[in-house]
Structures are given as C-alpha cells and as structure tokens.
Amino acid sequence: MKSILDNRPELAKQVGDVAEVAGYLWQKGWAERNGGNITINITDVVDDEIKSLKPISDKIAIGRTLPNLKGCYFFCKGTNRRMRDLARWPMDNGSVIRILDDCAHYEIIADNPVKPTSELVSHLSIHDYLIGKGSSYKAVFHSHPIDLIAMTHNPAFLEKDKLTFLLWSMIPETRAFCPRGLGIIPYEMPSSFALADATIKELEEYDVVMWEKHGVVATGEDIMEAFDMVDTLSKSAQIYLTAKSMGFEPTGTTLEQMNELRDAFNLPK
Ligand code: 2HA
Ligand code: ZN
C-alpha cells in the first residue's frame, strides 16, 4: 500500500522513532489500553508534494485558535488507538494532519482517516506555545508512568519542586539529564482546556510536567529526548520506592552534591 513515508527517509525516521517509543511505553506498563498520546511537529520535513496533497477528512475544529500553527503539519497518535498498535503499525494508528490557515481547524492528509488523540487540544496548544517562544522542540508525549503517578497521590509531593529535588537526589543522572526538573499540575479533567492551559504555564519553567493522579507530559527536541527524560525520572522514582520497600528512607545526595553537578555540567537553575 502507498504511504506518505515512501521515499521520504527523514519523515519515515521520525515516524519510526515515534513507533519505537510507543513500544517502550507499552513495555514499561505506562500505556494501558489506549492510554497516552504522542504528537510531533513534522513541518520541517514536509515537501511541496505533501503540501499539495488533498485532505482525506472533513475539516475538524481544534476547539481554539492557535496562531503560531499556521502552515504546520503534525504526526499524531489516533484517539482510542493502542500504544502497542502504534508501535507496530504507526500509519494505521496515527495520521498526518495539516493545520488550516484559520489556525482553528485541521484536516487529515495521510495515510488513513485516523482521528487524532483526545488530548489534541493540549498537544497543539503546547506546540503553539513552543513555536511562539522560538523553541526548537518538536515532540510532545503524554503517558501514565506507574511510579511517578503513585507519587502524586501523596499531598506532600505536590508542593512546588519537592518531587524535583527528591528525584534529582536519587541518582546523579536525573540531575544531569532532567535539568529543569518536574512541574506539578493539580488535578484537572483529562482533555480539558484548563489542563492545556495549566500545562503551558508549567512548561515556562519545566520540560516535563506531572498531571496529578493522571500522568506525565514531556517535551523535547525529538521524541527520544522527551522519552529519555521521563525514563530517567521514573528510574529515580524506582530507586526511591525500592529503598522504601526495603524499610528505610533513602538519604539522597545532598544539595551541595547536586549543585556541584549542576556547575560541572553547566546546567540551568
Ligand atoms: O489518550 O491518556 O489522557 C488517552 C489518555 C488521555
Ligand atoms: Zn492520559
């Protein structure tokens, strides 16, 4: 069957990376049923032939106007589709969409009329925000990591930067590779505008944010980088809970040791 990926190695690589990460999310137990979603901004690798492709859907309302998305193209996981299926058959469980010139509607252009994720308004609002601030980040994903979600059920961990410092202190890698830490958003209805807006606010300070009692959202240059940050944070959460289940409170590295690392690696904060 013909695919938009045919003879387009750059686009095929990006969709292949999404499929690879979708497989990791499933294997890690972070993507039950249709849980989680991924969108990537592929505008940079879209050629004139793609730009002239006829839509294969009606025009669909985004729900809000996002002026920075004019002329943008995204690959999106489909709503109600399984992450484990996206891993094996990305073009049957996701689609390429084009944002229309009114910046309030989109249409699906390839390969199949798979309607994008239920969290599309959050994802597109994040992409709009990233473009607006001149960021080179192209990937956004949302997932349900068990350990990190469990931690948000403890009110003590919802305090600003409490989890960031705790997770940083579990292993130096987390301080080094998730240098902006973890933002926390109080519970909001999934798929809501309120959730989208709260997420954007936190992204001013963080690359990764937790939706209380729901999941994580991460942004990055590409999908691998975004995944690696959440994987690293989850590793820290695992170390914390392993120590706790052995019956003791882990001591963690000191603030001085974390700051030493920050200076040695030239990290922000
Ligand atoms: O896509 O995870 O938050 C399913 C979800 C919604
Ligand atoms: Zn979710």
PDB file of C-alpha atoms and ligand atoms in Angstrom:
ATOM      1  CA  MET A   1       0.000   0.000   0.000  1.00  0.00           C
ATOM      2  CA  LYS A   2       1.188   3.512  -0.807  1.00  0.00           C
ATOM      3  CA  SER A   3       2.287   5.603   2.165  1.00  0.00           C
ATOM      4  CA  ILE A   4       3.322   9.225   2.696  1.00  0.00           C
ATOM      5  CA  LEU A   5       6.508   7.728   4.176  1.00  0.00           C
ATOM      6  CA  ASP A   6       7.534   6.168   0.824  1.00  0.00           C
ATOM      7  CA  ASN A   7      10.802   7.713  -0.471  1.00  0.00           C
ATOM      8  CA  ARG A   8      10.859  10.188   2.414  1.00  0.00           C
ATOM      9  CA  PRO A   9      13.602   8.876   4.700  1.00  0.00           C
ATOM     10  CA  GLU A  10      13.537  11.846   7.087  1.00  0.00           C
ATOM     11  CA  LEU A  11       9.807  11.624   7.687  1.00  0.00           C
ATOM     12  CA  ALA A  12       9.985   7.819   7.884  1.00  0.00           C
ATOM     13  CA  LYS A  13      12.759   8.098  10.514  1.00  0.00           C
ATOM     14  CA  GLN A  14      10.701  10.462  12.660  1.00  0.00           C
ATOM     15  CA  VAL A  15       7.600   8.273  12.494  1.00  0.00           C
ATOM     16  CA  GLY A  16       9.827   5.225  13.111  1.00  0.00           C
ATOM     17  CA  ASP A  17      11.172   6.881  16.280  1.00  0.00           C
ATOM     18  CA  VAL A  18       7.599   7.542  17.452  1.00  0.00           C
ATOM     19  CA  ALA A  19       6.772   3.857  16.855  1.00  0.00           C
ATOM     20  CA  GLU A  20       9.895   2.797  18.766  1.00  0.00           C
ATOM     21  CA  VAL A  21       8.996   4.985  21.755  1.00  0.00           C
ATOM     22  CA  ALA A  22       5.362   3.792  21.620  1.00  0.00           C
ATOM     23  CA  GLY A  23       6.748   0.260  22.059  1.00  0.00           C
ATOM     24  CA  TYR A  24       8.797   1.334  25.087  1.00  0.00           C
ATOM     25  CA  LEU A  25       5.736   2.985  26.678  1.00  0.00           C
ATOM     26  CA  TRP A  26       3.782  -0.242  26.294  1.00  0.00           C
ATOM     27  CA  GLN A  27       6.647  -2.440  27.546  1.00  0.00           C
ATOM     28  CA  LYS A  28       7.104  -0.252  30.607  1.00  0.00           C
ATOM     29  CA  GLY A  29       3.447  -0.590  31.559  1.00  0.00           C
ATOM     30  CA  TRP A  30       2.896   3.136  31.074  1.00  0.00           C
ATOM     31  CA  ALA A  31       0.294   2.738  28.281  1.00  0.00           C
ATOM     32  CA  GLU A  32      -2.642   0.528  29.257  1.00  0.00           C
ATOM     33  CA  ARG A  33      -5.394   0.196  26.629  1.00  0.00           C
ATOM     34  CA  ASN A  34      -5.381   3.489  24.652  1.00  0.00           C
ATOM     35  CA  GLY A  35      -3.526   5.384  27.384  1.00  0.00           C
ATOM     36  CA  GLY A  36      -1.126   8.125  26.388  1.00  0.00           C
ATOM     37  CA  ASN A  37      -0.523  10.083  23.215  1.00  0.00           C
ATOM     38  CA  ILE A  38       2.285  11.394  21.038  1.00  0.00           C
ATOM     39  CA  THR A  39       2.442  14.273  18.557  1.00  0.00           C
ATOM     40  CA  ILE A  40       5.440  15.516  16.611  1.00  0.00           C
ATOM     41  CA  ASN A  41       5.804  18.656  14.548  1.00  0.00           C
ATOM     42  CA  ILE A  42       6.985  17.431  11.130  1.00  0.00           C
ATOM     43  CA  THR A  43       6.688  20.748   9.272  1.00  0.00           C
ATOM     44  CA  ASP A  44      10.466  20.883   8.631  1.00  0.00           C
ATOM     45  CA  VAL A  45      10.409  17.652   6.624  1.00  0.00           C
ATOM     46  CA  VAL A  46       7.256  18.368   4.617  1.00  0.00           C
ATOM     47  CA  ASP A  47       7.895  18.881   0.874  1.00  0.00           C
ATOM     48  CA  ASP A  48       5.808  20.622  -1.810  1.00  0.00           C
ATOM     49  CA  GLU A  49       4.189  17.372  -2.879  1.00  0.00           C
ATOM     50  CA  ILE A  50       2.893  16.816   0.665  1.00  0.00           C
ATOM     51  CA  LYS A  51       1.708  20.425   0.775  1.00  0.00           C
ATOM     52  CA  SER A  52      -0.424  19.778  -2.300  1.00  0.00           C
ATOM     53  CA  LEU A  53      -1.979  16.547  -1.006  1.00  0.00           C
ATOM     54  CA  LYS A  54      -5.773  16.570  -0.894  1.00  0.00           C
ATOM     55  CA  PRO A  55      -7.344  16.024   2.548  1.00  0.00           C
ATOM     56  CA  ILE A  56      -8.860  12.643   3.390  1.00  0.00           C
ATOM     57  CA  SER A  57     -11.154  14.067   6.089  1.00  0.00           C
ATOM     58  CA  ASP A  58     -13.521  16.974   6.541  1.00  0.00           C
ATOM     59  CA  LYS A  59     -12.097  19.983   8.272  1.00  0.00           C
ATOM     60  CA  ILE A  60     -12.185  19.413  12.017  1.00  0.00           C
ATOM     61  CA  ALA A  61     -12.271  22.114  14.719  1.00  0.00           C
ATOM     62  CA  ILE A  62      -9.328  22.198  17.139  1.00  0.00           C
ATOM     63  CA  GLY A  63     -11.525  23.947  19.719  1.00  0.00           C
ATOM     64  CA  ARG A  64      -9.380  27.069  19.919  1.00  0.00           C
ATOM     65  CA  THR A  65      -7.308  29.280  17.633  1.00  0.00           C
ATOM     66  CA  LEU A  66      -3.561  28.708  17.712  1.00  0.00           C
ATOM     67  CA  PRO A  67      -1.952  31.421  15.532  1.00  0.00           C
ATOM     68  CA  ASN A  68       1.597  30.030  15.594  1.00  0.00           C
ATOM     69  CA  LEU A  69       0.475  26.782  13.958  1.00  0.00           C
ATOM     70  CA  LYS A  70      -0.325  28.328  10.562  1.00  0.00           C
ATOM     71  CA  GLY A  71       1.044  26.029   7.856  1.00  0.00           C
ATOM     72  CA  CYS A  72       2.173  23.358  10.318  1.00  0.00           C
ATOM     73  CA  TYR A  73       1.987  19.594   9.907  1.00  0.00           C
ATOM     74  CA  PHE A  74       1.928  17.009  12.686  1.00  0.00           C
ATOM     75  CA  PHE A  75       2.073  13.270  13.026  1.00  0.00           C
ATOM     76  CA  CYS A  76      -0.372  12.303  15.794  1.00  0.00           C
ATOM     77  CA  LYS A  77      -1.342   9.082  17.531  1.00  0.00           C
ATOM     78  CA  GLY A  78      -5.029   8.320  16.886  1.00  0.00           C
ATOM     79  CA  THR A  79      -7.719   8.666  19.529  1.00  0.00           C
ATOM     80  CA  ASN A  80      -8.731   5.361  21.103  1.00  0.00           C
ATOM     81  CA  ARG A  81      -5.757   3.641  19.478  1.00  0.00           C
ATOM     82  CA  ARG A  82      -3.415   1.461  21.477  1.00  0.00           C
ATOM     83  CA  MET A  83       0.203   2.495  22.005  1.00  0.00           C
ATOM     84  CA  ARG A  84       1.244  -1.114  21.378  1.00  0.00           C
ATOM     85  CA  ASP A  85      -0.504  -1.000  17.991  1.00  0.00           C
ATOM     86  CA  LEU A  86       1.102   2.357  17.139  1.00  0.00           C
ATOM     87  CA  ALA A  87       4.441   0.634  17.773  1.00  0.00           C
ATOM     88  CA  ARG A  88       3.800  -1.999  15.101  1.00  0.00           C
ATOM     89  CA  TRP A  89       1.633  -0.137  12.598  1.00  0.00           C
ATOM     90  CA  PRO A  90       2.199   3.610  13.041  1.00  0.00           C
ATOM     91  CA  MET A  91       0.377   4.689   9.895  1.00  0.00           C
ATOM     92  CA  ASP A  92      -2.724   2.636  10.782  1.00  0.00           C
ATOM     93  CA  ASN A  93      -2.906   4.018  14.321  1.00  0.00           C
ATOM     94  CA  GLY A  94      -1.786   7.566  13.727  1.00  0.00           C
ATOM     95  CA  SER A  95      -2.093  10.131  10.959  1.00  0.00           C
ATOM     96  CA  VAL A  96      -0.565  13.229   9.423  1.00  0.00           C
ATOM     97  CA  ILE A  97      -2.620  16.388   9.873  1.00  0.00           C
ATOM     98  CA  ARG A  98      -2.386  19.847   8.296  1.00  0.00           C
ATOM     99  CA  ILE A  99      -3.394  22.961  10.263  1.00  0.00           C
ATOM    100  CA  LEU A 100      -5.635  25.172   8.120  1.00  0.00           C
ATOM    101  CA  ASP A 101      -4.998  28.875   7.556  1.00  0.00           C
ATOM    102  CA  ASP A 102      -7.635  29.939  10.111  1.00  0.00           C
ATOM    103  CA  CYS A 103      -5.447  28.201  12.742  1.00  0.00           C
ATOM    104  CA  ALA A 104      -8.642  26.838  14.302  1.00  0.00           C
ATOM    105  CA  HIS A 105      -9.197  23.742  12.143  1.00  0.00           C
ATOM    106  CA  TYR A 106      -7.175  20.863  10.791  1.00  0.00           C
ATOM    107  CA  GLU A 107      -7.605  18.162   8.184  1.00  0.00           C
ATOM    108  CA  ILE A 108      -6.123  14.693   7.930  1.00  0.00           C
ATOM    109  CA  ILE A 109      -3.971  14.158   4.852  1.00  0.00           C
ATOM    110  CA  ALA A 110      -2.366  10.691   5.216  1.00  0.00           C
ATOM    111  CA  ASP A 111      -2.284   7.695   5.251  1.00  0.00           C
ATOM    112  CA  ASN A 112      -5.698   6.836   6.743  1.00  0.00           C
ATOM    113  CA  PRO A 113      -8.508   8.965   8.232  1.00  0.00           C
ATOM    114  CA  VAL A 114      -7.444   8.212  11.828  1.00  0.00           C
ATOM    115  CA  LYS A 115      -8.761  10.948  14.135  1.00  0.00           C
ATOM    116  CA  PRO A 116      -6.005  12.334  16.398  1.00  0.00           C
ATOM    117  CA  THR A 117      -5.666  11.863  20.153  1.00  0.00           C
ATOM    118  CA  SER A 118      -8.272  13.037  22.685  1.00  0.00           C
ATOM    119  CA  GLU A 119      -5.576  15.275  24.219  1.00  0.00           C
ATOM    120  CA  LEU A 120      -5.044  17.078  20.874  1.00  0.00           C
ATOM    121  CA  VAL A 121      -6.001  20.464  22.306  1.00  0.00           C
ATOM    122  CA  SER A 122      -3.282  20.149  24.987  1.00  0.00           C
ATOM    123  CA  HIS A 123      -0.732  18.886  22.462  1.00  0.00           C
ATOM    124  CA  LEU A 124      -1.419  21.556  19.840  1.00  0.00           C
ATOM    125  CA  SER A 125      -1.543  24.300  22.491  1.00  0.00           C
ATOM    126  CA  ILE A 126       1.898  23.139  23.660  1.00  0.00           C
ATOM    127  CA  HIS A 127       3.289  23.131  20.087  1.00  0.00           C
ATOM    128  CA  ASP A 128       1.815  26.613  19.568  1.00  0.00           C
ATOM    129  CA  TYR A 129       3.484  27.791  22.775  1.00  0.00           C
ATOM    130  CA  LEU A 130       6.840  26.221  21.816  1.00  0.00           C
ATOM    131  CA  ILE A 131       6.845  27.826  18.361  1.00  0.00           C
ATOM    132  CA  GLY A 132       5.798  31.162  19.893  1.00  0.00           C
ATOM    133  CA  LYS A 133       8.802  31.237  22.154  1.00  0.00           C
ATOM    134  CA  GLY A 134      11.197  30.225  19.370  1.00  0.00           C
ATOM    135  CA  SER A 135      11.890  26.769  20.809  1.00  0.00           C
ATOM    136  CA  SER A 136      13.367  24.052  18.581  1.00  0.00           C
ATOM    137  CA  TYR A 137      11.367  21.372  20.459  1.00  0.00           C
ATOM    138  CA  LYS A 138       9.291  19.250  18.079  1.00  0.00           C
ATOM    139  CA  ALA A 139       7.967  16.400  20.240  1.00  0.00           C
ATOM    140  CA  VAL A 140       5.256  16.158  22.880  1.00  0.00           C
ATOM    141  CA  PHE A 141       4.135  12.985  24.604  1.00  0.00           C
ATOM    142  CA  HIS A 142       1.775  12.063  27.396  1.00  0.00           C
ATOM    143  CA  SER A 143       1.931   8.780  29.254  1.00  0.00           C
ATOM    144  CA  HIS A 144       0.932   7.042  32.501  1.00  0.00           C
ATOM    145  CA  PRO A 145       4.149   6.014  34.367  1.00  0.00           C
ATOM    146  CA  ILE A 146       3.046   3.993  37.405  1.00  0.00           C
ATOM    147  CA  ASP A 147       5.740   5.122  39.856  1.00  0.00           C
ATOM    148  CA  LEU A 148       5.518   8.857  39.109  1.00  0.00           C
ATOM    149  CA  ILE A 149       1.703   8.865  39.178  1.00  0.00           C
ATOM    150  CA  ALA A 150       1.734   6.989  42.515  1.00  0.00           C
ATOM    151  CA  MET A 151       3.935   9.727  43.985  1.00  0.00           C
ATOM    152  CA  THR A 152       1.345  12.387  43.058  1.00  0.00           C
ATOM    153  CA  HIS A 153      -1.155  10.656  45.348  1.00  0.00           C
ATOM    154  CA  ASN A 154       0.885  11.965  48.297  1.00  0.00           C
ATOM    155  CA  PRO A 155      -0.052  15.620  49.005  1.00  0.00           C
ATOM    156  CA  ALA A 156       3.441  16.208  50.438  1.00  0.00           C
ATOM    157  CA  PHE A 157       4.915  15.659  46.964  1.00  0.00           C
ATOM    158  CA  LEU A 158       2.646  18.208  45.264  1.00  0.00           C
ATOM    159  CA  GLU A 159       4.455  21.137  46.821  1.00  0.00           C
ATOM    160  CA  LYS A 160       6.485  23.085  44.248  1.00  0.00           C
ATOM    161  CA  ASP A 161       9.831  21.401  43.428  1.00  0.00           C
ATOM    162  CA  LYS A 162       9.520  18.866  46.259  1.00  0.00           C
ATOM    163  CA  LEU A 163       9.496  15.941  43.790  1.00  0.00           C
ATOM    164  CA  THR A 164      12.142  17.562  41.602  1.00  0.00           C
ATOM    165  CA  PHE A 165      14.689  17.671  44.424  1.00  0.00           C
ATOM    166  CA  LEU A 166      13.749  14.232  45.750  1.00  0.00           C
ATOM    167  CA  LEU A 167      14.102  12.623  42.296  1.00  0.00           C
ATOM    168  CA  TRP A 168      17.291  14.541  41.489  1.00  0.00           C
ATOM    169  CA  SER A 169      18.783  13.264  44.744  1.00  0.00           C
ATOM    170  CA  MET A 170      18.236   9.584  43.933  1.00  0.00           C
ATOM    171  CA  ILE A 171      20.910   9.304  41.203  1.00  0.00           C
ATOM    172  CA  PRO A 172      23.196  11.911  39.547  1.00  0.00           C
ATOM    173  CA  GLU A 173      21.852  11.103  36.055  1.00  0.00           C
ATOM    174  CA  THR A 174      18.468  12.612  36.902  1.00  0.00           C
ATOM    175  CA  ARG A 175      20.052  15.915  37.954  1.00  0.00           C
ATOM    176  CA  ALA A 176      22.126  15.904  34.770  1.00  0.00           C
ATOM    177  CA  PHE A 177      19.580  14.722  32.195  1.00  0.00           C
ATOM    178  CA  CYS A 178      16.368  16.243  33.536  1.00  0.00           C
ATOM    179  CA  PRO A 179      17.977  19.562  34.457  1.00  0.00           C
ATOM    180  CA  ARG A 180      14.821  21.674  34.557  1.00  0.00           C
ATOM    181  CA  GLY A 181      13.075  19.259  36.936  1.00  0.00           C
ATOM    182  CA  LEU A 182       9.441  18.252  37.137  1.00  0.00           C
ATOM    183  CA  GLY A 183       6.463  20.643  37.251  1.00  0.00           C
ATOM    184  CA  ILE A 184       3.245  19.612  39.029  1.00  0.00           C
ATOM    185  CA  ILE A 185      -0.287  20.426  37.910  1.00  0.00           C
ATOM    186  CA  PRO A 186      -3.192  19.935  40.331  1.00  0.00           C
ATOM    187  CA  TYR A 187      -5.818  17.511  39.027  1.00  0.00           C
ATOM    188  CA  GLU A 188      -7.832  18.734  36.044  1.00  0.00           C
ATOM    189  CA  MET A 189     -10.327  16.967  33.802  1.00  0.00           C
ATOM    190  CA  PRO A 190      -8.497  14.986  31.044  1.00  0.00           C
ATOM    191  CA  SER A 191      -8.710  16.611  27.582  1.00  0.00           C
ATOM    192  CA  SER A 192      -9.860  19.958  29.039  1.00  0.00           C
ATOM    193  CA  PHE A 193      -8.766  23.483  28.093  1.00  0.00           C
ATOM    194  CA  ALA A 194      -7.946  24.053  31.783  1.00  0.00           C
ATOM    195  CA  LEU A 195      -5.477  21.171  31.660  1.00  0.00           C
ATOM    196  CA  ALA A 196      -3.937  22.502  28.422  1.00  0.00           C
ATOM    197  CA  ASP A 197      -3.501  25.997  29.877  1.00  0.00           C
ATOM    198  CA  ALA A 198      -2.066  24.780  33.178  1.00  0.00           C
ATOM    199  CA  THR A 199       0.424  22.625  31.240  1.00  0.00           C
ATOM    200  CA  ILE A 200       1.661  25.546  29.152  1.00  0.00           C
ATOM    201  CA  LYS A 201       2.152  27.643  32.252  1.00  0.00           C
ATOM    202  CA  GLU A 202       4.349  24.958  33.821  1.00  0.00           C
ATOM    203  CA  LEU A 203       6.345  24.495  30.603  1.00  0.00           C
ATOM    204  CA  GLU A 204       7.684  28.023  31.042  1.00  0.00           C
ATOM    205  CA  GLU A 205       9.782  26.513  33.823  1.00  0.00           C
ATOM    206  CA  TYR A 206       9.946  22.771  33.137  1.00  0.00           C
ATOM    207  CA  ASP A 207      10.354  20.372  30.169  1.00  0.00           C
ATOM    208  CA  VAL A 208       8.381  17.661  31.978  1.00  0.00           C
ATOM    209  CA  VAL A 209       5.190  18.137  33.965  1.00  0.00           C
ATOM    210  CA  MET A 210       3.013  15.795  36.006  1.00  0.00           C
ATOM    211  CA  TRP A 211      -0.748  15.877  35.776  1.00  0.00           C
ATOM    212  CA  GLU A 212      -1.742  14.941  39.360  1.00  0.00           C
ATOM    213  CA  LYS A 213      -3.197  11.420  39.593  1.00  0.00           C
ATOM    214  CA  HIS A 214      -3.141  11.088  35.777  1.00  0.00           C
ATOM    215  CA  GLY A 215       0.218  11.127  34.047  1.00  0.00           C
ATOM    216  CA  VAL A 216       3.196  12.923  32.661  1.00  0.00           C
ATOM    217  CA  VAL A 217       3.712  15.304  29.715  1.00  0.00           C
ATOM    218  CA  ALA A 218       7.164  15.770  28.264  1.00  0.00           C
ATOM    219  CA  THR A 219       8.545  17.976  25.512  1.00  0.00           C
ATOM    220  CA  GLY A 220      11.862  17.778  23.708  1.00  0.00           C
ATOM    221  CA  GLU A 221      13.832  18.326  20.501  1.00  0.00           C
ATOM    222  CA  ASP A 222      12.648  14.904  19.390  1.00  0.00           C
ATOM    223  CA  ILE A 223      10.607  12.033  20.786  1.00  0.00           C
ATOM    224  CA  MET A 224      13.673  10.101  22.021  1.00  0.00           C
ATOM    225  CA  GLU A 225      14.901  13.041  24.081  1.00  0.00           C
ATOM    226  CA  ALA A 226      11.455  13.604  25.613  1.00  0.00           C
ATOM    227  CA  PHE A 227      11.144   9.889  26.423  1.00  0.00           C
ATOM    228  CA  ASP A 228      14.628   9.744  27.987  1.00  0.00           C
ATOM    229  CA  MET A 229      13.779  12.493  30.462  1.00  0.00           C
ATOM    230  CA  VAL A 230      10.687  10.676  31.725  1.00  0.00           C
ATOM    231  CA  ASP A 231      12.566   7.356  31.782  1.00  0.00           C
ATOM    232  CA  THR A 232      15.276   8.963  33.944  1.00  0.00           C
ATOM    233  CA  LEU A 233      12.724  10.473  36.350  1.00  0.00           C
ATOM    234  CA  SER A 234      10.978   7.110  36.573  1.00  0.00           C
ATOM    235  CA  LYS A 235      14.317   5.420  37.374  1.00  0.00           C
ATOM    236  CA  SER A 236      14.703   7.813  40.316  1.00  0.00           C
ATOM    237  CA  ALA A 237      11.155   7.053  41.474  1.00  0.00           C
ATOM    238  CA  GLN A 238      12.001   3.327  41.311  1.00  0.00           C
ATOM    239  CA  ILE A 239      15.121   3.822  43.431  1.00  0.00           C
ATOM    240  CA  TYR A 240      13.070   5.766  45.980  1.00  0.00           C
ATOM    241  CA  LEU A 241      10.379   3.156  46.234  1.00  0.00           C
ATOM    242  CA  THR A 242      12.885   0.259  46.279  1.00  0.00           C
ATOM    243  CA  ALA A 243      14.617   1.845  49.289  1.00  0.00           C
ATOM    244  CA  LYS A 244      11.242   2.461  50.964  1.00  0.00           C
ATOM    245  CA  SER A 245      10.169  -1.122  50.362  1.00  0.00           C
ATOM    246  CA  MET A 246      13.427  -2.287  52.000  1.00  0.00           C
ATOM    247  CA  GLY A 247      12.175  -0.420  55.043  1.00  0.00           C
ATOM    248  CA  PHE A 248      14.267   2.757  55.106  1.00  0.00           C
ATOM    249  CA  GLU A 249      14.109   6.344  53.894  1.00  0.00           C
ATOM    250  CA  PRO A 250      16.793   6.856  51.215  1.00  0.00           C
ATOM    251  CA  THR A 251      19.255   9.582  52.227  1.00  0.00           C
ATOM    252  CA  GLY A 252      19.665  11.023  48.715  1.00  0.00           C
ATOM    253  CA  THR A 253      22.595  13.092  47.507  1.00  0.00           C
ATOM    254  CA  THR A 254      22.970  16.464  49.231  1.00  0.00           C
ATOM    255  CA  LEU A 255      22.068  19.815  47.738  1.00  0.00           C
ATOM    256  CA  GLU A 256      25.781  20.580  47.670  1.00  0.00           C
ATOM    257  CA  GLN A 257      26.466  17.427  45.613  1.00  0.00           C
ATOM    258  CA  MET A 258      23.618  18.304  43.228  1.00  0.00           C
ATOM    259  CA  ASN A 259      24.920  21.851  42.811  1.00  0.00           C
ATOM    260  CA  GLU A 260      28.424  20.540  42.154  1.00  0.00           C
ATOM    261  CA  LEU A 261      26.952  18.501  39.314  1.00  0.00           C
ATOM    262  CA  ARG A 262      24.972  21.497  38.030  1.00  0.00           C
ATOM    263  CA  ASP A 263      28.138  23.592  37.826  1.00  0.00           C
ATOM    264  CA  ALA A 264      30.252  20.817  36.301  1.00  0.00           C
ATOM    265  CA  PHE A 265      27.645  20.148  33.577  1.00  0.00           C
ATOM    266  CA  ASN A 266      26.714  23.833  33.088  1.00  0.00           C
ATOM    267  CA  LEU A 267      23.085  23.035  33.870  1.00  0.00           C
ATOM    268  CA  PRO A 268      20.285  25.590  34.273  1.00  0.00           C
ATOM    269  CA  LYS A 269      18.812  26.600  37.730  1.00  0.00           C
TER     270      LYS A 269
HETATM  271  O1  2HA B   1      -5.134   9.110  25.190  1.00  0.00           O
HETATM  272  O2  2HA B   1      -4.165   9.120  28.118  1.00  0.00           O
HETATM  273  O3  2HA B   1      -5.318  11.388  28.811  1.00  0.00           O
HETATM  274  C1  2HA B   1      -5.623   8.626  26.382  1.00  0.00           C
HETATM  275  C2  2HA B   1      -5.154   9.433  27.513  1.00  0.00           C
HETATM  276  C3  2HA B   1      -5.932  10.630  27.848  1.00  0.00           C
HETATM  277 ZN    ZN B   2      -3.844  10.164  29.988  1.00  0.00          ZN
END
